[in-house]
XYZ file of C-alpha atoms in Angstrom:
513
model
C 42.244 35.354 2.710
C 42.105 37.199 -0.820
C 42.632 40.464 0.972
C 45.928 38.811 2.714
C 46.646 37.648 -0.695
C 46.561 41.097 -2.259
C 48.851 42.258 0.789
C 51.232 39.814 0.018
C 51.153 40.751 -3.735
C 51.599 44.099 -2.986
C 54.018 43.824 -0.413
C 56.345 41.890 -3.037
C 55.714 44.177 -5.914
C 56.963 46.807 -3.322
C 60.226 44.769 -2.668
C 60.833 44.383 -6.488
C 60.575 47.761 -6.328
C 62.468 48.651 -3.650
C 65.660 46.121 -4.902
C 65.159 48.065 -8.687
C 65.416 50.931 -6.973
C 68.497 50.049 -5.216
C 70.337 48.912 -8.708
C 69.608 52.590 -10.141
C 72.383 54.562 -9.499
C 70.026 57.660 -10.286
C 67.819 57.184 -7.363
C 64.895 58.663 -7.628
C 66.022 61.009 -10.471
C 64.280 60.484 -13.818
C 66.172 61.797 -16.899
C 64.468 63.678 -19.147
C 66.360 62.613 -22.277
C 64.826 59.544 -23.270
C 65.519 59.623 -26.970
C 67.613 62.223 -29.436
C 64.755 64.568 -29.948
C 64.495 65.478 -26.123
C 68.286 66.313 -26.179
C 67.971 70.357 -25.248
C 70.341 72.311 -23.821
C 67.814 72.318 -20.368
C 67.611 68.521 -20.147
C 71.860 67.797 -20.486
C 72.372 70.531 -18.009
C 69.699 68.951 -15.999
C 71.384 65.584 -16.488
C 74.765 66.897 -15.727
C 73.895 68.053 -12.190
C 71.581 65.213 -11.427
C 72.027 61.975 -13.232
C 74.890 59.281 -11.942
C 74.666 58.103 -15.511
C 74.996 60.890 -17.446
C 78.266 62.039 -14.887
C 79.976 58.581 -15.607
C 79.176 58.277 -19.140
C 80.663 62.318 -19.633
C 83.578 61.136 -17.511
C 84.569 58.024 -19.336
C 84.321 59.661 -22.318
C 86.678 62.940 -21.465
C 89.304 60.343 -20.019
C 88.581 58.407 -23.716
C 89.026 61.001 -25.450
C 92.755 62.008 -23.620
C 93.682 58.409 -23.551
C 93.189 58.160 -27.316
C 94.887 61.485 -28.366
C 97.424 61.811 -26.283
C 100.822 60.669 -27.822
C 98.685 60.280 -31.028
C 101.862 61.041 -33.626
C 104.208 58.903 -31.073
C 104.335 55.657 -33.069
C 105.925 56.454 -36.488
C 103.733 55.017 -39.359
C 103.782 51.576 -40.648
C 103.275 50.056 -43.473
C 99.215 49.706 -43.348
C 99.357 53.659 -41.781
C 101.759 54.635 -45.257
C 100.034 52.641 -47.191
C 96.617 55.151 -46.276
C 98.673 57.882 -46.673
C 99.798 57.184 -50.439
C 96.573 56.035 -51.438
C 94.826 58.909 -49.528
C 96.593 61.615 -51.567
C 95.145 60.419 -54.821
C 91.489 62.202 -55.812
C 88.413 60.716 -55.250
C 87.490 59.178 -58.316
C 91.128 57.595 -58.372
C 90.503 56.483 -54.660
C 87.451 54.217 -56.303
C 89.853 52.866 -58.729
C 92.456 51.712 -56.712
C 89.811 49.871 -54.906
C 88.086 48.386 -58.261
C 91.832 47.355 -59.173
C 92.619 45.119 -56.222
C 92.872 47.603 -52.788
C 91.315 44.737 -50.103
C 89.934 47.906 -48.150
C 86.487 49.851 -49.631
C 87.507 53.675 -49.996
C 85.431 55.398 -47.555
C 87.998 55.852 -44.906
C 90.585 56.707 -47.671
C 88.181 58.885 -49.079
C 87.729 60.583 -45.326
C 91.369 60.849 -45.013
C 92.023 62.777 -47.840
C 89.761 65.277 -46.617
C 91.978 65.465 -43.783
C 94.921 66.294 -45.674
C 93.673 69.598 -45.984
C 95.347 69.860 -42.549
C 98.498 68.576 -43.144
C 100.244 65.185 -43.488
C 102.077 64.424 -40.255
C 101.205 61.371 -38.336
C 98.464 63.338 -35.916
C 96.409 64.443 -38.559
C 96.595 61.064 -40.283
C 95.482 59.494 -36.716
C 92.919 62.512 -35.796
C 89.546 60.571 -37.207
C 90.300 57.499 -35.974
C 90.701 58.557 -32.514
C 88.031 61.094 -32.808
C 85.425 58.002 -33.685
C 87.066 55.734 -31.111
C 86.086 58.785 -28.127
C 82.642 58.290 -30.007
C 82.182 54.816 -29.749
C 82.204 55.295 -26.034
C 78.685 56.178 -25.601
C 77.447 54.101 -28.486
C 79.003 50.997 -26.693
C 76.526 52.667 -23.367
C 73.137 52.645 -25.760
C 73.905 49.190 -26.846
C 73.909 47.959 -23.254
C 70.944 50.371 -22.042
C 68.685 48.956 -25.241
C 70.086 45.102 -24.639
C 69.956 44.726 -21.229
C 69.688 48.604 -18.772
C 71.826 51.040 -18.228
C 74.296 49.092 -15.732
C 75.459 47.168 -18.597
C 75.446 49.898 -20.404
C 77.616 51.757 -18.152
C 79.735 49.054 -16.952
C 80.637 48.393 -21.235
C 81.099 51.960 -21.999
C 84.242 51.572 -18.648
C 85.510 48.807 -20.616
C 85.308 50.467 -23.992
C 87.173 53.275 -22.559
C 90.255 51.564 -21.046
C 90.624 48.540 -23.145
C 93.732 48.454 -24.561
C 93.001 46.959 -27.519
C 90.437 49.563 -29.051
C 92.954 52.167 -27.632
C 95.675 50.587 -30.020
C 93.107 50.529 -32.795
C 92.078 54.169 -32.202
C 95.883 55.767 -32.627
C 95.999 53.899 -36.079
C 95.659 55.603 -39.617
C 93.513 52.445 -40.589
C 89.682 51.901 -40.649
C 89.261 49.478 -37.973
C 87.887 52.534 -35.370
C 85.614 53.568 -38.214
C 84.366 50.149 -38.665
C 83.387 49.747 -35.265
C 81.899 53.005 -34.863
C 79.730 52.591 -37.638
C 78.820 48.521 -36.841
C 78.091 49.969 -32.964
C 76.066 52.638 -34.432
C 73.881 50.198 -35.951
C 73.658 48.204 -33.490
C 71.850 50.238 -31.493
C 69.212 51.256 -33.908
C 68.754 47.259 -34.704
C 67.815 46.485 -30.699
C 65.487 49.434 -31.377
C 64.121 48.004 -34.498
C 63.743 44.728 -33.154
C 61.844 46.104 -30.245
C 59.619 48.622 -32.394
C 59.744 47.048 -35.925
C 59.375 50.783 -37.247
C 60.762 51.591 -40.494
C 62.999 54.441 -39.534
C 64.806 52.113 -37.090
C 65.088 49.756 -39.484
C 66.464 52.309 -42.394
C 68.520 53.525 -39.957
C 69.898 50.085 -39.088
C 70.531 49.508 -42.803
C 72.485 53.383 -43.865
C 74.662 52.355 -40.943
C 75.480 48.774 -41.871
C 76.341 50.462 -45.515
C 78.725 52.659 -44.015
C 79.945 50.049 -41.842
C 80.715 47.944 -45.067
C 82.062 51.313 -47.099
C 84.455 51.070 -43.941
C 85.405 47.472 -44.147
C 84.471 44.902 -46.194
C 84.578 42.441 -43.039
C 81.681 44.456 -41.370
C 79.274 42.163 -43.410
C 79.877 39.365 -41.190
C 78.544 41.032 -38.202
C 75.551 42.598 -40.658
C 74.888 39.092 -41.666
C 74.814 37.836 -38.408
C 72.504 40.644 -37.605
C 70.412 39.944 -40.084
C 70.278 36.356 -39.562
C 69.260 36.440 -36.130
C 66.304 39.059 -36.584
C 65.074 36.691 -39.304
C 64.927 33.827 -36.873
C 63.131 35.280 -34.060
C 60.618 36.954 -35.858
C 59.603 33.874 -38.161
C 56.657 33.364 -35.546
C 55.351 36.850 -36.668
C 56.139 36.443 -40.271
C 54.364 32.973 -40.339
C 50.944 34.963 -38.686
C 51.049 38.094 -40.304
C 53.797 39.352 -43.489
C 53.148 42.912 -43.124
C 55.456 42.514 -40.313
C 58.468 41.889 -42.769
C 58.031 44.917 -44.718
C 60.108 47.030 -42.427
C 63.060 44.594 -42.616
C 62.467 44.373 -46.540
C 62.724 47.711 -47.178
C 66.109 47.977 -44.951
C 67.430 45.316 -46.991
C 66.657 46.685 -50.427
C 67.847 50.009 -49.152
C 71.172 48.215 -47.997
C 71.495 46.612 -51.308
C 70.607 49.973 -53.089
C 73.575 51.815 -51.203
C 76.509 49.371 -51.590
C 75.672 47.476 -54.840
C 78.980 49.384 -56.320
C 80.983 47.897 -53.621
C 79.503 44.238 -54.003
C 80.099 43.646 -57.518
C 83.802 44.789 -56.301
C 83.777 42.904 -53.288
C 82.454 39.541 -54.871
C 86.011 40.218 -57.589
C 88.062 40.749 -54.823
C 87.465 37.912 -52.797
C 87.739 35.733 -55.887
C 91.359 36.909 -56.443
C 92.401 37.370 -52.852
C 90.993 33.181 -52.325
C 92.953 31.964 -55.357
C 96.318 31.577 -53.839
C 95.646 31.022 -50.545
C 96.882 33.023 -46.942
C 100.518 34.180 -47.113
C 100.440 35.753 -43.088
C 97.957 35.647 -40.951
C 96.064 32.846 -38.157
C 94.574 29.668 -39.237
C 92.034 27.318 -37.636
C 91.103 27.938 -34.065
C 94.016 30.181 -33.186
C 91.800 32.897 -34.821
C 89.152 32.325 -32.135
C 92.248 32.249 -29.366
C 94.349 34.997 -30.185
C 91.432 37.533 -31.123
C 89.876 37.012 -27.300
C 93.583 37.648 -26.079
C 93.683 40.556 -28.028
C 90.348 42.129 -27.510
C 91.099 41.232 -23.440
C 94.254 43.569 -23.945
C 96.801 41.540 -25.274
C 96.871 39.312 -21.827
C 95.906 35.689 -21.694
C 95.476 36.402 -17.780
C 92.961 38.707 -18.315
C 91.565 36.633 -21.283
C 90.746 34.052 -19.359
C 89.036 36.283 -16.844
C 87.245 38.024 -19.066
C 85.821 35.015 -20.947
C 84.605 33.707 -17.052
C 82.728 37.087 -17.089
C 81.632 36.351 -20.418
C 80.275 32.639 -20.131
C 78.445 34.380 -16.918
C 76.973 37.243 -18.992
C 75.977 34.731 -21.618
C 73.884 32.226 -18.920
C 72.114 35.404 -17.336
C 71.517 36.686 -20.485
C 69.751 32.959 -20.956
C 67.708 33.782 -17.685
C 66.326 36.950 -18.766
C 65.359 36.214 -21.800
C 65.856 33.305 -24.390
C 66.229 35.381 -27.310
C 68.803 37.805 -25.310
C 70.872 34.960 -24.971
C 70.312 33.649 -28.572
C 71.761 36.893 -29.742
C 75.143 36.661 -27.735
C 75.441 33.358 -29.196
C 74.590 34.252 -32.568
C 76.911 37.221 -32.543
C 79.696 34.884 -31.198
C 79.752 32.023 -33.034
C 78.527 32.560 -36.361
C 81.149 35.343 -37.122
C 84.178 32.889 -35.426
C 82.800 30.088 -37.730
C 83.121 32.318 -40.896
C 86.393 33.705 -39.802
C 87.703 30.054 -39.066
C 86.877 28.724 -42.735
C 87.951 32.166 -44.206
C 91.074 31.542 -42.817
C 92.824 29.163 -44.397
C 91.487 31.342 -47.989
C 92.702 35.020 -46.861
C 95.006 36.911 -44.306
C 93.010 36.755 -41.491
C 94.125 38.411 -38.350
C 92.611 39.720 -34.652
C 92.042 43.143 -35.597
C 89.198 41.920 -38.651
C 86.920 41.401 -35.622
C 87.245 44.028 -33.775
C 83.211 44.071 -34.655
C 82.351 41.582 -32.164
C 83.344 44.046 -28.993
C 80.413 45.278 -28.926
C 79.059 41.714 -27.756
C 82.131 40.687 -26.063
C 81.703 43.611 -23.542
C 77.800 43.587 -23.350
C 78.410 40.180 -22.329
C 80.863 40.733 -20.065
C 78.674 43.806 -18.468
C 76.126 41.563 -17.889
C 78.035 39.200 -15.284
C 77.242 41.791 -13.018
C 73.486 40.953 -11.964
C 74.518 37.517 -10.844
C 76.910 39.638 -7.968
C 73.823 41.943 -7.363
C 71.039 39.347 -6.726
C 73.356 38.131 -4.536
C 74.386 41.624 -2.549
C 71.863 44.457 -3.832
C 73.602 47.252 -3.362
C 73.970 49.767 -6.211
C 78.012 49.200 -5.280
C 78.310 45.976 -6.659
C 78.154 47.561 -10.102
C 80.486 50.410 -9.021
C 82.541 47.702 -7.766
C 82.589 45.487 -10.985
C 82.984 48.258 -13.082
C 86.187 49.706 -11.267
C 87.492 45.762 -11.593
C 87.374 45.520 -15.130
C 89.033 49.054 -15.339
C 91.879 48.309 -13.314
C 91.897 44.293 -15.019
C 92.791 46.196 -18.100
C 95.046 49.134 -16.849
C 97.258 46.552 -15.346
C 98.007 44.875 -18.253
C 101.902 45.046 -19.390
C 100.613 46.323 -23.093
C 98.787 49.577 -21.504
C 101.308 49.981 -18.475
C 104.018 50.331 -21.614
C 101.864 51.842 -24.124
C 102.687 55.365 -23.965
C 106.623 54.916 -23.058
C 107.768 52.202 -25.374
C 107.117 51.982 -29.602
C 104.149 49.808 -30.397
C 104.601 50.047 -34.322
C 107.614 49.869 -35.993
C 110.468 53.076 -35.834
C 110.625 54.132 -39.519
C 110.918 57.583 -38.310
C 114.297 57.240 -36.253
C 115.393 54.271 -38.582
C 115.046 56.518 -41.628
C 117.524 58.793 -39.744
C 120.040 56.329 -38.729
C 120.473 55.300 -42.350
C 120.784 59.201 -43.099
C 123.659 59.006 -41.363
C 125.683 56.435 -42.806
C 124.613 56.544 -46.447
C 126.336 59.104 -48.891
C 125.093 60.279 -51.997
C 125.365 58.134 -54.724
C 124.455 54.684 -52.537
C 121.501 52.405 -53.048
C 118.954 51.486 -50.993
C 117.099 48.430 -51.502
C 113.696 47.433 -49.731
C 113.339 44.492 -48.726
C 110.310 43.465 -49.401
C 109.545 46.458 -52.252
C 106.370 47.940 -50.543
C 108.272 48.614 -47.636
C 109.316 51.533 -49.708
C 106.220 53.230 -48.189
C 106.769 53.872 -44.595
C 110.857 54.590 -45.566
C 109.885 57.247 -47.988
C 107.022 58.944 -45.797
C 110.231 60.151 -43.680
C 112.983 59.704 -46.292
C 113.943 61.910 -48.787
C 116.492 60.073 -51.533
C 116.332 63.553 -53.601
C 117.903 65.460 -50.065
C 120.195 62.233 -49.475
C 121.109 61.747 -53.169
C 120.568 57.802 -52.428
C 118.909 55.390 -55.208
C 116.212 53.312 -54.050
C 114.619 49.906 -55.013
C 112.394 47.786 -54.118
C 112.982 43.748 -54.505
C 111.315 40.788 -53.444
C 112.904 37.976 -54.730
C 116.178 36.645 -55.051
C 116.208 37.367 -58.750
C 114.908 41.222 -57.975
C 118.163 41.672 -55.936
C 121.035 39.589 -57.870
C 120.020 42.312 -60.540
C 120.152 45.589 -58.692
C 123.716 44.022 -57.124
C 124.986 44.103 -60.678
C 123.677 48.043 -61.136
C 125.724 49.242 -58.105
C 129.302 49.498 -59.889
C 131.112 51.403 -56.651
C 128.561 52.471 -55.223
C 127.798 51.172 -51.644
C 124.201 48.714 -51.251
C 122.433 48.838 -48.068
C 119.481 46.813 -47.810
C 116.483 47.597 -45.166
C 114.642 44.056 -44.678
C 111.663 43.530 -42.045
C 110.121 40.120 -41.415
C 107.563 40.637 -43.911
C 110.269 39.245 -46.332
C 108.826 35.982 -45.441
C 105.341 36.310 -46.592
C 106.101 38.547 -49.923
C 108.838 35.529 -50.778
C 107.924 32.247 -49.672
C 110.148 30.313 -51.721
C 112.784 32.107 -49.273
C 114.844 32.761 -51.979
C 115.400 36.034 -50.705
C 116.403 35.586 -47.676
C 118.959 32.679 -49.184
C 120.017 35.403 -50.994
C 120.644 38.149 -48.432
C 122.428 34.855 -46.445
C 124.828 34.746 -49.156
C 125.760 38.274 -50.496
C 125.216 41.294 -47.153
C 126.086 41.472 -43.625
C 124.491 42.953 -40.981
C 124.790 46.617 -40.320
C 121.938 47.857 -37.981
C 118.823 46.834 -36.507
C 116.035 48.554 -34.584
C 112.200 47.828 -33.641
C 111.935 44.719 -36.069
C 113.414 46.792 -39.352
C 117.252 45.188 -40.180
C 119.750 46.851 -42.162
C 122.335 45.179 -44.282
C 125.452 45.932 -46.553
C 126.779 44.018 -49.997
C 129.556 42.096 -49.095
């Protein structure tokens, strides 16, 4: 009877094996690079020819990296993309002080960007880094899923990183959302390494990152705190039987602390000023939570609600593996929706803050593919699931448009249809003033011999009107006019004293009656 026992026992430690087997899309094949140091020119050549992994992962990042820089200086810039540009082309000590005087963005991607300038200032070179560490985030979004869960998820989230429309959008911008997300990604994956290891160079690691991450956006911190948060909580059992075990964590967060105190004594300012008077744009309450799923599921509530099915799935199974796997999701979920719901109704908030949580959002999704494969084991189901989620987001009217229709606003060919009906002599008048920005990155008022101004309020533009003697006023508003005026004096105003001239891509442009 034991010996029948032991049969048994080893007859279903050979099926386990068998069906783990059958979910390895390498086969048989081991790869040789298990961590950075074993990366040779030998073992990637040997992965190349032999791994399924390796082949995917190189593929979906070559088709990343010509979906992302292809038709990168399409879009003309807008006002967030000018507004980089401007403050870009001061020096780097200046950079710091725009910051320190009120700039709700820390200076490292500024700072990045003018480097970059060295190359020139047309709209490519602006977009060149951000699309460069979008390609990048590929893999990163592969190591997440291969230290969370195994390399199918990790696969299966590095597909979805690729194609998803929404980090694709993000990666063609001259704003620091890609960089954000590269670096929070980047730390990531050293945090499921320190969590599994509790070394200190994961943990250091973990913390440089997280600076950078924060250098890059200030918003990063709620994903670092969340991190943070939930690493305290599942290792209080250790803590509690032996504190040596927190000096690792300790030491990453004095070293955090260390590298961005500058930017905290700055950030703590600028929240208190940018909470005073309350949200002038943006979502409030739980439309945060709504609209930044629709937009991280590419801008379609079809595919929203799909995706947050595969989600809810990933989330359970993550639950059945293990407790704390599914504690994380959760954590990573809720806690920064929670902060972004109160924050809210004291700042601007909007979707692309949070493109942090994809990283979670797509692990989670990955992960709805083990329930499928229990159920048929064979290593196609995840070929199959993967290919769905591709084509899910392919399909979707945003990336079926993307790259024959104007995403951002046209200040390039607006800029030269008022060229052609101004004359030297004529003012132009912004509407709101920082809109002045984008105009002037592509008109010249020194070529045209135009005046420009910028107003934004009714009593900004009754006294320009009484500058103009017989000179012609044109006035370019956009429907920011709203938010920089709320009394809508302006726009009683404009009602009153121009008429409509042109229009185009959400920019309108108006004469002085």
């Amino acid at each position: 009877m034991i010996a029948m026992g032991r049969k048994r026992g080893d007859r279903g430690k050979e099926k386990e094996s068998q069906t783990s087997s059958i979910g390895n899309l390498d086969g048989v094949y081991t790869n040789q690079v298990q961590s950075f140091r074993d990366l040779t020119l030998e073992t990637i050549k040997d992965a190349t020819f032999h791994s399924r992994y390796f082949q995917i992962l190189l593929s979906l990042t070559l088709i990343g990296a010509i979906l992302r820089f292809y038709h990168l200086g399409y879009n003309s810039l807008w006002l967030d993309e000018a507004t980089t540009y401007n403050i870009a082309l001061k020096s780097i000590p200046e950079i710091w002080q725009v910051t320190a005087a009120g700039e709700f963005n820390p200076p490292l991607f500024y700072w990045s960007e003018h480097i970059m300038l060295i190359f020139g200032n047309s709209e490519t070179v602006l977009r060149f880094l951000p699309a460069l560490l979008g390609v990048l985030t590929i893999p990163l979004f592969y190591l997440i899923g291969k230290e969370f869960v195994d390399r199918n998820a990790g696969i299966i989230a590095a597909a979805i990183c690729t194609f998803s429309p929404f980090l694709l959008y993000y990666s063609q911008e001259a704003r620091a959302y890609s960089m954000t997300l590269f670096f929070v990604a980047s730390a990531m994956v050293f945090f499921l390494k320190a969590m599994k290891t509790n070394k200190v160079v994961h943990w250091l690691l973990f913390s440089l990152l997280s600076a950078l991450a924060l250098w890059s956006h200030f918003y990063a911190m709620v994903v670092i705190g969340a991190l943070v948060l939930y690493a305290v909580g599942i290792k209080i059992p250790e803590y509690r039987k032996d504190l040596s075990v927190l000096t690792p964590l300790v030491a990453a967060g004095a070293a955090f602390v260390v590298l961005c105190l500058p930017l905290i004594f700055v950030s703590l300012q600028l929240f208190t000023s940018r909470t005073s008077g309350g949200p002038s744009f943006g979502i409030q309450g739980a439309d945060v939570i709504i609209e930044t799923y629709r937009q991280l599921s590419g801008f379609s509530v079809i595919v929203m609600y799909l995706f947050l099915i595969f989600f809810i799935v990933g989330i359970l199974q993550a639950f059945l593996m293990d407790r704390n796997k599914g504690i994380f999701l959760v954590t990573l979920t809720i806690l920064p929706f929670a902060i972004s719901w109160v924050l809210s109704y004291q700042i601007p908030m909007v979707p692309r803050y949070l493109i942090i949580l994809t990283p979670v959002y797509f692990i989670g999704i990955a992960l709805a593919y083990k329930p499928i494969f229990r159920w048929v084991s064979n290593r196609w189901v995840i070929y199959g699931f993967m290919t769905l989620l591709i084509f899910l987001s392919i399909t979707t009217p945003f990336f079926m448009s993307y790259y024959s229709s104007y995403t951002k606003e046209d200040w390039r060919g607006f800029s030269s249809q008022v060229g052609q009906v101004t004359k030297p002599g004529d003012f132009i008048v912004l509407v709101p003033g920082y809109m002045t920005q984008p105009f002037d990155y592509y008109h010249s008022n020194a070529t045209e011999g135009t005046f420009e101004y910028g107003a934004s309020s009714a009593e900004q533009l009754a006294a320009i009107s009484a500058l103009k003697g017989n000179n012609t006023i044109y006035y370019i508003v956009t429907g920011d006019i709203s938010s920089a005026d709320t009394s809508g004096g302006s726009v009683t105003w404009l009602q009153e004293h121009a008429k409509g001239a042109e229009a185009t891509s959400g920019i309108y442009l108006f004469t002085y009656t």
